XYZ file of C-alpha atoms in Angstrom:
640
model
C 139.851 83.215 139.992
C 141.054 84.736 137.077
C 144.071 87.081 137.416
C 143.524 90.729 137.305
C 146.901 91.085 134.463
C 144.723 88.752 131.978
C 141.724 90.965 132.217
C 144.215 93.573 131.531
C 145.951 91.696 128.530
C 143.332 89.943 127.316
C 141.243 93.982 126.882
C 144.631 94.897 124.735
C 144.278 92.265 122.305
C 140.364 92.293 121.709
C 138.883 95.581 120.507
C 135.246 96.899 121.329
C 134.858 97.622 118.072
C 134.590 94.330 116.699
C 132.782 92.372 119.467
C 130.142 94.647 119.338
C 129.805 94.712 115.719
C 129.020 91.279 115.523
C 125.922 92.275 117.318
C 124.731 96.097 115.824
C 125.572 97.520 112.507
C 128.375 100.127 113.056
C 128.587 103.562 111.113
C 131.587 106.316 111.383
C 130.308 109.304 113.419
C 133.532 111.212 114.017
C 136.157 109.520 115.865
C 134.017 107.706 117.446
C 130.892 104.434 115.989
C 127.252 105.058 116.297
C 124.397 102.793 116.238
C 121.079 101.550 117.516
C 121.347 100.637 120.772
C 120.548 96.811 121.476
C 119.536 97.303 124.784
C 116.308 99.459 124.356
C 114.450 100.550 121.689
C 115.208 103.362 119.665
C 115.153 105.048 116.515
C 118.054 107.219 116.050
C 121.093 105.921 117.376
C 122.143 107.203 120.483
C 124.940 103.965 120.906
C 128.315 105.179 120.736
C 131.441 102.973 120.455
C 135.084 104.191 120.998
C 137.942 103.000 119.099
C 140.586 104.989 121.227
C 138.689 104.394 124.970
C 137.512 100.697 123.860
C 134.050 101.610 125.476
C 130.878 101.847 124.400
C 127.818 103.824 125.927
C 124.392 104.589 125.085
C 123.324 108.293 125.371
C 119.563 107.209 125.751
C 119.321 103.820 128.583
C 123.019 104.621 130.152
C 123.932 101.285 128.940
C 128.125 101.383 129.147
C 131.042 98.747 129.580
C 133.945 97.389 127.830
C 133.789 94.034 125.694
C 133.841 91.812 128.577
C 130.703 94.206 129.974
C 128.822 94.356 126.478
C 129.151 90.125 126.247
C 127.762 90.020 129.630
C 124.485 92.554 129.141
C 124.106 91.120 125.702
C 124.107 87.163 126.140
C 123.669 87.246 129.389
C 126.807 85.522 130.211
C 128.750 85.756 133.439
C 131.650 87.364 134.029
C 133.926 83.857 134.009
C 132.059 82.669 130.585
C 132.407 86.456 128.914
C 135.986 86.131 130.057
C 136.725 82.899 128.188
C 134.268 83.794 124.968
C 136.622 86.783 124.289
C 139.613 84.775 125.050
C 138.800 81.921 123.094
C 138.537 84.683 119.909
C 142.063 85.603 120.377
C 143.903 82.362 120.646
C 144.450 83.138 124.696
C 143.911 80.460 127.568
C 142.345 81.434 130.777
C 144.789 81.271 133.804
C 144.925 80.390 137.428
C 145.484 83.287 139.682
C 149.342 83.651 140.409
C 148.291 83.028 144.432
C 149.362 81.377 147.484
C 148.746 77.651 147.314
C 146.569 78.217 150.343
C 144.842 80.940 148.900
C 144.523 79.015 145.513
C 143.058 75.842 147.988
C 141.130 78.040 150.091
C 139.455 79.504 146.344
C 139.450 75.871 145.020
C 137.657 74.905 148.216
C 134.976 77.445 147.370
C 134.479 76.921 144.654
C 133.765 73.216 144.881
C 131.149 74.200 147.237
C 129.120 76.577 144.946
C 129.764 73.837 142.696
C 128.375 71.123 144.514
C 125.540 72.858 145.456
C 124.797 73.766 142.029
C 125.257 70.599 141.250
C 122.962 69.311 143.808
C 119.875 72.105 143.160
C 120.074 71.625 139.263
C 119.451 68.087 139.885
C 116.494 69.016 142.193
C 115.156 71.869 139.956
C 115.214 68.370 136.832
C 113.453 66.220 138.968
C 110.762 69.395 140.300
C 110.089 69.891 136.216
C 109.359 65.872 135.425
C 106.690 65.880 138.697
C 104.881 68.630 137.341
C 104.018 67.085 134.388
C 102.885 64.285 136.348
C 100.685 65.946 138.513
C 97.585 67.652 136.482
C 96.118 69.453 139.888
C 99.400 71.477 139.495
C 99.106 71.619 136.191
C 95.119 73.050 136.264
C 96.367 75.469 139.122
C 98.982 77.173 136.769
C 95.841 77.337 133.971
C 93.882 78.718 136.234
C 96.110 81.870 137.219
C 96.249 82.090 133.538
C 99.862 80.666 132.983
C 100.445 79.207 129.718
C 103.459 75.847 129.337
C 105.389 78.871 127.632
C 105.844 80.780 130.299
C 105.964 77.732 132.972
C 108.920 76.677 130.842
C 110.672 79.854 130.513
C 110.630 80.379 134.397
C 111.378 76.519 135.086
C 108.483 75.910 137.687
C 107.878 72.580 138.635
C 106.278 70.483 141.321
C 107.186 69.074 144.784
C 105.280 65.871 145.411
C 103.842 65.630 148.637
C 106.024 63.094 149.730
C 108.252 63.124 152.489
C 111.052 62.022 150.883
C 110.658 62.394 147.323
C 113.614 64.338 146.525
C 115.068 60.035 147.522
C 114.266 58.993 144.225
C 117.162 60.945 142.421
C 119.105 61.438 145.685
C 120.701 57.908 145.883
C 122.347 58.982 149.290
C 119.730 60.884 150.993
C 121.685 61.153 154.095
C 123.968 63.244 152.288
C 124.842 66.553 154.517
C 124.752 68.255 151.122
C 121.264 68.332 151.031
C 120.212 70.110 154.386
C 123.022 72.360 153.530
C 121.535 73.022 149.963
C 118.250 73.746 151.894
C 116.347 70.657 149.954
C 116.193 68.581 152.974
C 115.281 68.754 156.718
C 116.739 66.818 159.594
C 114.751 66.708 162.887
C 116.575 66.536 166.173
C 115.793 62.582 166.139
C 118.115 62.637 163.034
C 114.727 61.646 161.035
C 115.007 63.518 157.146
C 111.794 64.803 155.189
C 111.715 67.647 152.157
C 111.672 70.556 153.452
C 109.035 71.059 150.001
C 106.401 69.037 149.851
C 103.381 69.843 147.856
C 104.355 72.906 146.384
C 104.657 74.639 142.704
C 108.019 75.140 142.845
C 110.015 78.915 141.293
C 113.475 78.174 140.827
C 115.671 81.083 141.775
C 118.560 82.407 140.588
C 121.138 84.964 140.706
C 122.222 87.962 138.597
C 124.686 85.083 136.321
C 121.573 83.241 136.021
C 123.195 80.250 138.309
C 120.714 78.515 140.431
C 120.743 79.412 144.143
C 117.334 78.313 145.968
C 113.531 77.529 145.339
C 110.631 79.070 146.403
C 107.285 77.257 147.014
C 103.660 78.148 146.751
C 101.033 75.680 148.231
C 98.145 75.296 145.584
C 95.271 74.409 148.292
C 94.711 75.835 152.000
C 97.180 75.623 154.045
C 100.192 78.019 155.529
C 103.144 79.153 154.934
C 101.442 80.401 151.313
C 104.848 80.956 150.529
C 108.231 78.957 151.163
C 111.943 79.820 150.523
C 115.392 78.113 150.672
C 116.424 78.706 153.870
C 120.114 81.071 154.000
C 122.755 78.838 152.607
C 126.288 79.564 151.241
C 124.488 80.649 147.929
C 121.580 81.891 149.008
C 120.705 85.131 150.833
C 117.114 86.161 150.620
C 118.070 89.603 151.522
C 120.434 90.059 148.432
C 117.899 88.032 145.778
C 115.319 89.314 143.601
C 112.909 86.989 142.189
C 113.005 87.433 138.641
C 115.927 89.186 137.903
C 117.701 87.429 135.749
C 114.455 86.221 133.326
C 113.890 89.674 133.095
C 117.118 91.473 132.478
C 116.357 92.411 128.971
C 113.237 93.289 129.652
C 114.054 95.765 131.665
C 116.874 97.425 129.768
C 114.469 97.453 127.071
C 111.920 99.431 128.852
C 114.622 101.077 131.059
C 112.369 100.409 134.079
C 111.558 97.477 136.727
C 108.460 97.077 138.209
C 109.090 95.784 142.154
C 106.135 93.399 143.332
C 105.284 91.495 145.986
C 105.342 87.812 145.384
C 106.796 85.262 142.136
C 103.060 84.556 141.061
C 102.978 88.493 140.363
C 106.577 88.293 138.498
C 105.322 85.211 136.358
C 101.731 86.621 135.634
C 102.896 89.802 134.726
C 105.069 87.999 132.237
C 102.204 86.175 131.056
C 100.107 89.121 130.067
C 103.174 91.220 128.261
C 105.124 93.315 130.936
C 108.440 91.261 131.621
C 110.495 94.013 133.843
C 109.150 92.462 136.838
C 111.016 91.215 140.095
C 110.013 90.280 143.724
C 111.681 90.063 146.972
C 111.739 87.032 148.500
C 109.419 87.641 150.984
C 111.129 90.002 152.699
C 110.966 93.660 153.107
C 113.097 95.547 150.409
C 116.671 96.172 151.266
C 119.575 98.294 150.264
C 121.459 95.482 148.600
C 117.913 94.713 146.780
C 118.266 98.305 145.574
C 121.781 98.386 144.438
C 121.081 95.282 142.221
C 118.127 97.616 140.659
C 120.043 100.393 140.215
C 122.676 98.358 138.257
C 119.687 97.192 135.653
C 118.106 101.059 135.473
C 117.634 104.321 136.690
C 114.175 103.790 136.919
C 112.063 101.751 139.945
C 108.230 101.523 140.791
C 107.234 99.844 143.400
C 103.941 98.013 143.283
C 102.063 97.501 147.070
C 98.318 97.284 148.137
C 96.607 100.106 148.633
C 95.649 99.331 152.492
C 97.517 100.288 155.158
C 99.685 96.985 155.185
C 101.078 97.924 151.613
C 101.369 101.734 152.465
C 103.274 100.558 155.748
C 105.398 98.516 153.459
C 106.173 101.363 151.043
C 107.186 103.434 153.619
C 109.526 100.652 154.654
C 110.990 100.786 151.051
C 110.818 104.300 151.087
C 113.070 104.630 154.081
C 115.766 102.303 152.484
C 116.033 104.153 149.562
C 116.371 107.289 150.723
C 120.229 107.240 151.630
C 120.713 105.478 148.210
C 118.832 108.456 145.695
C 120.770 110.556 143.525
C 119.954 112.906 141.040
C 119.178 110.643 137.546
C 117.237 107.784 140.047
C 113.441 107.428 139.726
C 111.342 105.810 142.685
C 107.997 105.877 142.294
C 105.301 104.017 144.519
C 102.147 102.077 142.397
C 98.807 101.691 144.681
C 96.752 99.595 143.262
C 92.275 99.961 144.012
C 91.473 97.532 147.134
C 90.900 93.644 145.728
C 93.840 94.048 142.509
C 97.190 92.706 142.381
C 99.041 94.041 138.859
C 97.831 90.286 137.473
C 94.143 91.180 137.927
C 94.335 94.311 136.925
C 95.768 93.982 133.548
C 93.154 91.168 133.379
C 90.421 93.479 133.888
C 91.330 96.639 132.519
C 94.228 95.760 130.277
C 98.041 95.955 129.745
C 97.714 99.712 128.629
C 95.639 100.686 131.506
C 98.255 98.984 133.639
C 100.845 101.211 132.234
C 99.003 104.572 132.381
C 98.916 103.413 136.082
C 102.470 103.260 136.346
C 103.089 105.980 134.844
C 100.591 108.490 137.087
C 103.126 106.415 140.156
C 103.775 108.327 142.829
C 107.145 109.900 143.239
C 109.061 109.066 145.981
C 109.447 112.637 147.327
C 105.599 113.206 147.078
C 104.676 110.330 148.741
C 107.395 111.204 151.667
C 106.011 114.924 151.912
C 102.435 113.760 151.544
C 103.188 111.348 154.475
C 104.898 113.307 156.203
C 102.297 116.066 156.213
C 99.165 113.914 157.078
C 100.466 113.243 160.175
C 100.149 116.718 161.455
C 97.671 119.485 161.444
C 99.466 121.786 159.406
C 96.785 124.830 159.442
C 98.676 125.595 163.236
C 102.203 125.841 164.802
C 102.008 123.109 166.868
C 101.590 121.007 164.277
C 103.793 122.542 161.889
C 106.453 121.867 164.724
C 105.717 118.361 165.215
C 106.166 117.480 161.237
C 109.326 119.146 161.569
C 110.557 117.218 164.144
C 109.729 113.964 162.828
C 110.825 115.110 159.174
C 114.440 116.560 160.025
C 116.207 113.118 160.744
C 114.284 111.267 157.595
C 115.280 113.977 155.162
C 118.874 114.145 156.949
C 119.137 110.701 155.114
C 118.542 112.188 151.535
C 122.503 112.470 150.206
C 123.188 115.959 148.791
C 122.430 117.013 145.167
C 119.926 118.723 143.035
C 117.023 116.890 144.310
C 117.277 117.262 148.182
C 117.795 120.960 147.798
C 114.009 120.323 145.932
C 112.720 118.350 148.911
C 114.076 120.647 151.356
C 112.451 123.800 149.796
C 109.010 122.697 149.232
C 109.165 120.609 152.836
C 109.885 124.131 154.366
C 107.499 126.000 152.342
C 104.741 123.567 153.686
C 105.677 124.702 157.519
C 105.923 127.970 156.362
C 109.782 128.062 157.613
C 112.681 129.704 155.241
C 114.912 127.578 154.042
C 117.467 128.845 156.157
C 115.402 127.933 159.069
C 115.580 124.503 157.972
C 118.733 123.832 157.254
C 119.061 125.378 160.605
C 116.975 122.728 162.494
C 118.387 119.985 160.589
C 122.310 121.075 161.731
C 121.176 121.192 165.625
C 118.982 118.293 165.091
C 122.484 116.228 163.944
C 124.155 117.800 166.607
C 121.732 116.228 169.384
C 121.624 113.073 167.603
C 125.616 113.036 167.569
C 125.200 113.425 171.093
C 122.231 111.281 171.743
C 124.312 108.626 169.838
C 127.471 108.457 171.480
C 125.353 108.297 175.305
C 123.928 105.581 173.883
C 127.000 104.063 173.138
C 128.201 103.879 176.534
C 125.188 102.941 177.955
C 122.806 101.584 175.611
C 118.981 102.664 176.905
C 117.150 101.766 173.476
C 114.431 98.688 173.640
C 113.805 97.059 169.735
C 110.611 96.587 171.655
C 109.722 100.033 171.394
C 108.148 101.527 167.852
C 109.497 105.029 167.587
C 106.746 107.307 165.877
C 109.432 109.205 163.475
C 110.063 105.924 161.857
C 105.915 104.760 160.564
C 103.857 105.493 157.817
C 100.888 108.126 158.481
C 98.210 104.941 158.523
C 100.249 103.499 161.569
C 100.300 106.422 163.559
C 97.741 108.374 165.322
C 97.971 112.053 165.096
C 96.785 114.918 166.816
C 93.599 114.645 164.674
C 93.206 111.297 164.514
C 91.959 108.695 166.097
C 94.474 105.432 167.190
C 95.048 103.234 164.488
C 94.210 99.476 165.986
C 95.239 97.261 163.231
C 98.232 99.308 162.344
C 99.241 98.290 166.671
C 98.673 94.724 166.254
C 100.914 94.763 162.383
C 103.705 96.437 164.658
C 103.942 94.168 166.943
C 107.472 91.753 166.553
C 108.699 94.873 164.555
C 112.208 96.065 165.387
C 112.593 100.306 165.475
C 115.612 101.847 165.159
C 116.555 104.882 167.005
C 116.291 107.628 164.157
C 119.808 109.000 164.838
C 120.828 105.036 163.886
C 119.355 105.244 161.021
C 121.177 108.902 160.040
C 124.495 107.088 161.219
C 124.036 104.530 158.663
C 122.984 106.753 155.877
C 125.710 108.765 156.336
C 127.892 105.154 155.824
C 126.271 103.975 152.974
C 126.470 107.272 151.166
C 129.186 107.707 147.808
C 131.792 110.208 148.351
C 130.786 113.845 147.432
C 133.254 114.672 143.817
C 134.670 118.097 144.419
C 135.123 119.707 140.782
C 138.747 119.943 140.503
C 138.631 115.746 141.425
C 135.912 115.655 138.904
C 138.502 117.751 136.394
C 141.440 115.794 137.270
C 139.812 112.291 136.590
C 138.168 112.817 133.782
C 141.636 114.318 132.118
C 143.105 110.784 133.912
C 140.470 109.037 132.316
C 141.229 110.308 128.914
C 144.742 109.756 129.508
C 145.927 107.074 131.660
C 149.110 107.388 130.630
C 149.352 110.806 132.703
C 149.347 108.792 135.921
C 152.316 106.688 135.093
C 154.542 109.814 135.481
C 153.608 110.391 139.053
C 156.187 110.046 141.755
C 155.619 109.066 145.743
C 156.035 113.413 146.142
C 153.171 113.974 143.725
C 150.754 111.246 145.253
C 151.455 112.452 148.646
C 150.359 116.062 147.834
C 147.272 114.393 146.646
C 146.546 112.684 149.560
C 147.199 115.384 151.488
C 144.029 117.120 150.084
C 140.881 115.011 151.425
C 138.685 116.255 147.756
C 141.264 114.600 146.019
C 141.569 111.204 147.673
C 139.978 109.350 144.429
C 142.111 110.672 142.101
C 145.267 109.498 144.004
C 143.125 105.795 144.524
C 142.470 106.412 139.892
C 146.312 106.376 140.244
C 147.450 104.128 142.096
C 144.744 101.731 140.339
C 146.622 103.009 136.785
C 149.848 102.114 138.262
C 149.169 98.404 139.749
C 147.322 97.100 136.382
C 148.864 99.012 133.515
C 145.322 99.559 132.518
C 145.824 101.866 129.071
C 142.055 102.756 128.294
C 138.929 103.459 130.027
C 137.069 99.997 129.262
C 139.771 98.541 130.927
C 139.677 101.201 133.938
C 136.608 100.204 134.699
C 136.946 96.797 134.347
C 140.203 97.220 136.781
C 138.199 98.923 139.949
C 136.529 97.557 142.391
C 132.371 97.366 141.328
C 131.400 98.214 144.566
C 134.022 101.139 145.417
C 133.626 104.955 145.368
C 136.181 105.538 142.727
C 134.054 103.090 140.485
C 130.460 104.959 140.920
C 132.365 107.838 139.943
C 134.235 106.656 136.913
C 130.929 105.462 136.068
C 129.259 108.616 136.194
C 132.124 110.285 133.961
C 132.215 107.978 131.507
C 129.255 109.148 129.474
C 130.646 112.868 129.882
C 133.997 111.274 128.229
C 132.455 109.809 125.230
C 131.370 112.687 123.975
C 133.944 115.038 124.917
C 137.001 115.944 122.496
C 140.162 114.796 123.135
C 142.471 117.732 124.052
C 145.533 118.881 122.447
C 148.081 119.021 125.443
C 146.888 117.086 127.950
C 150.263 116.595 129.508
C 150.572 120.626 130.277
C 146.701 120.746 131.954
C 148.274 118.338 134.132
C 151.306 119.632 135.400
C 149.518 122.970 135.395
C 147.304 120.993 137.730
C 149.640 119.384 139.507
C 151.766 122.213 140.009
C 148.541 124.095 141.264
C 147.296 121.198 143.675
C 151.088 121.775 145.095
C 150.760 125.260 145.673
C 147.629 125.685 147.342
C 149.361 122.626 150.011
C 152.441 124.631 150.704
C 150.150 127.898 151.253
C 147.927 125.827 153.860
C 150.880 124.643 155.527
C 152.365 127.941 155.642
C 149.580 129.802 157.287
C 149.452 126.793 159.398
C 152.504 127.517 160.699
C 151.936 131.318 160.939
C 148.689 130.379 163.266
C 150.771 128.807 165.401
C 153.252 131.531 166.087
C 156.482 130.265 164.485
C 157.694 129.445 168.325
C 160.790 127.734 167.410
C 163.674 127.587 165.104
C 162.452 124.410 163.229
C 159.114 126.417 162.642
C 161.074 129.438 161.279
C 163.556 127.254 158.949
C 160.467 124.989 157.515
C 158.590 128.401 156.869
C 161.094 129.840 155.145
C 161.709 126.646 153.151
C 157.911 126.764 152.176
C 158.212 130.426 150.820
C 161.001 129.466 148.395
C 159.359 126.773 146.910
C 156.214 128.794 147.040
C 158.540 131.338 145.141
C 159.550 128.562 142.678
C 155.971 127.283 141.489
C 154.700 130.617 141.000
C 158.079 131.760 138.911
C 156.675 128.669 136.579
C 153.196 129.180 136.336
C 153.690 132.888 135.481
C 156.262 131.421 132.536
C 153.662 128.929 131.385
């Protein structure tokens, strides 16, 4: 692990400036660099590097980081090897953490693990690539879905013999634990071992560093499972991995887009015929932490499903995990392809371009939500106008405030012909119940997983009032686990990012600017921000200024927490920073602020204590102690 005060040091001695330059030709543009971005294409330069902030960002993909973050979306590298590149430049050696031996043990321990398995897959994934050479009804398979050596070599696949112990030829101890722990092997209650792939093209996967975490498997003849994956091990999650992802990084900064399909022979034939932004699940159904890893490639997804009523069930699926992730610059769109196509045969028959029109016609998510939605229920009367509402409300309940709910909301209301007042109306005592509903259930749980719930399908697994029953859609249910809808509106509520109220927004984009402000702060100060809940983040921005000494806003970022609140935020503001100018007393806007935050506390305290009748002589003295300081800040803001 390496220490958080080397990051820090290690960012004062490199500058942006230069690491990137190495890589795109720099020209003055104020006080800050511009240039063509190297992460998408463009014409006129929309890159901007700053000198003071030592940050760049890109006005046209969003691309934005400090060195360590440019070395890491440029080459690829992970964090550790970015680290050490940019140390290595600067004459500094990479340190331990300054731990506890047990905590440096417990790490070493760790990472000896991940290292052994590593160790232990690479040597599989060598020995996978030498059999498929060696095998030419592999070979003719991978010709005949159109795959070239090329792109069989840039994706590493390879071939598991259909031996049962193969992998025993470059496994000298193939009783090694190591190996059913890596997922390679398989040990059967009689303590007998076999691969656990046997007669498979193998698709080595990896994660977002590029490391090597698990295989998947794809029998070439009859036979079932079609598909095989690592099983979970301490480096492997299929839940968390996209197949893909890392091959196709650049790809899909370049286009600014990724393309979500259903299986790796999709990924790798897509690649084949031109369009690289392509990633699968790993045979699962799509999950938040698939999405987060999206959204930290691009602001734009399409999903790509079947046009039946198995990949419309399945979009719905994805549409429902999204929903408590969307935000105002985020694009999901849903891709049906005609009956008998996967994206690999269609490109093949109509062609790459028609391919693309298709994904661009995609379906937004919030049509295909209202369009569901609606053909469920006979609109054209109130009873079925009611009935959409009622399955609607908790869905969009899950949609986090912004600019694009309030669109949802208005034209889901106009189709039941209810205000939006109404709505919002409904939706407040629906919460209510479900609040309710909730905490009953809590105390004595009544809910079967057995049981589908009707709010939570797609319109071709439902019947309706118009319909007939849907008989295929019964049988695809069945083994299906629902979740009671207020469940799901708990955990959307969880998962959502802190609402920024504007004077936090102000406040930490002036902190931002000016780090230095937030040395100045006392324990009085940080408790008057804390004592406002809008302006928790900007007391966490301090507090994260005053444990790392971080000086500039590469560094900021590279200080918080990824996955935290205050992070997303100084995310979002960075952009808004670049290209703001710096201002010429930044010191009095934030005392003025300060001294203004202060204020507005003592006033809320004071008519707190007015509300409650000023009963006793401690109430009296503390009020009157209130109104002088009251007295005090306002005698100084009038002077300023």
């Amino acid at each position: 692990m390496i220490p958080d005060s080397f990051i820090q040091e290690l960012l004062a001695r490199v500058d942006v400036v230069d690491v990137v330059g190495r890589y795109v030709q720099l020209r003055k543009g104020g006080a800050n660099l511009l240039g063509l971005c190297p992460f998408h294409q463009e014409k006129s330069p929309s890159f901007t590097v700053s000198p003071s902030k030592q940050f760049f960002h890109c006005f046209g993909c969003g691309a934005h980081g400090s060195a360590i973050g440019f070395l890491m979306q440029h080459s690829g590298a992970s964090f550790q090897e970015a680290v050490r590149t940019l140390a290595s430049t600067v004459g500094m050696q990479v340190p331990e953490s300054n731990t506890s031996p047990a905590t440096r043990a417990r790490a070493a321990q760790r990472r000896q693990e991940q290292n052994a398995h590593s160790a232990v897959l690479d040597k599989a994934q060598d020995f996978y690539k030498a059999q498929l050479k060696d095998h030419p009804p592999a070979v003719q398979y991978l010709k005949s879905r159109g795959l070239t050596g090329q792109i069989a070599a840039r994706y590493g696949l390879g071939w598991a013999p259909e031996s049962r112990q193969g992998l025993a030829t470059v496994f000298g101890r193939y009783e090694d634990p190591l190996l059913v722990e890596a997922g390679l092997v398989i040990e059967s209650d009689d303590g007998r071992r076999y691969d656990r792939f046997r007669g498979r093209v193998m698709f080595p996967i990896r994660n977002m560093k590029g490391e090597l975490i698990g295989f998947g498997g794809r029998i070439i003849d009859k036979g079932e499972p079609k598909y095989l994956n690592s099983p979970e091990t301490p480096v492997f999650s299929k839940g968390q991995e996209l197949y893909g992802a890392w091959e196709g990084r650049q790809a899909i900064r370049t286009e600014d887009q990724v393309i979500v399909v259903e299986g790796y022979m999709d990924v790798v034939g897509l690649a084949q015929l031109g369009v690289e932004n392509a990633v699968a699940t790993l045979g699962t159904a799509t999950t938040a932490d698939h999405l987060r890893k999206l959204i930290r490639l691009t602001h734009r997804i399409v999903f790509s499903f079947d046009g039946d009523s198995a990949g419309r069930r399945a979009a719905w699926r994805a549409l429902q995990t999204a929903l408590p992730l969307l935000r105002d610059d985020l694009s999901v769109r849903f891709l049906f392809l005609p009956a008998g196509h996967d994206p690999d045969t269609y490109i093949r028959e109509f062609g790459q371009a028609a391919f693309k029109a298709c994904i661009k016609d995609a379906v937004a998510l919030s049509s295909f939500l209202l369009d569901e939605l609606s053909e469920r229920h006979r609109l054209d009367e109130p009873e079925g106008r009611s009935a959409c509402v009622h399955e609607a409300v908790p869905i969009l309940a899950q949609i986090p405030d912004g600019a694009l709910k309030h669109q949802v909301l208005n034209e889901f209301a106009s189709r039941v012909r209810l205000t939006r007042e109404e709505l919002d109306g409904l939706m407040a005592s629906d919460l209510r119940l479900a609040q309710r509903q909730s905490s009953a259930a809590s105390a004595t749980p009544t809910w079967s997983a057995d049981q589908p719930t009707a709010r939570s399908l797609p319109a071709s697994e439902r019947a309706s009032p118009h319909r007939g029953p849907d008989i295929e859609s019964s049988e695809a249910r069945a083994g299906e686990a629902a979740v009671p809808p207020w469940e799901l509106r708990s955990a959307s509520r969880s998962d959502r990012r802190r609402a920024v109220a504007p004077l936090a927004k102000r406040l930490l984009s002036l902190l931002l600017a000016h780090p230095e402000l937030a040395e100045q702060l006392g324990e009085q100060q940080l408790e008057v921000l804390e004592g406002n809940d809008n302006l928790i983040l900007v007391k966490e921005f301090v507090l994260l200024v005053q444990a790392t000494g971080a000086r500039h806003l590469g560094a900021l970022l590279e200080a918080a927490d990824p996955d935290s609140d205050l992070a997303q935020v100084l995310t979002g503001l960075s952009g808004e920073l670049m290209a703001q100018m710096d201002l010429p007393a930044p010191e009095a806007e934030w005392e003025d602020a300060l001294a203004r935050i202060e204020l507005d506390s003592l006033k809320r305290e004071q008519a707190s204590l007015v509300t409650q009748g000023l009963g006793d002589q401690a109430s009296i003295e503390r009020y009157q102690e209130l109104a002088k300081r009251i007295q005090g800040l306002t005698s100084v803001s009038k002077g300023n």
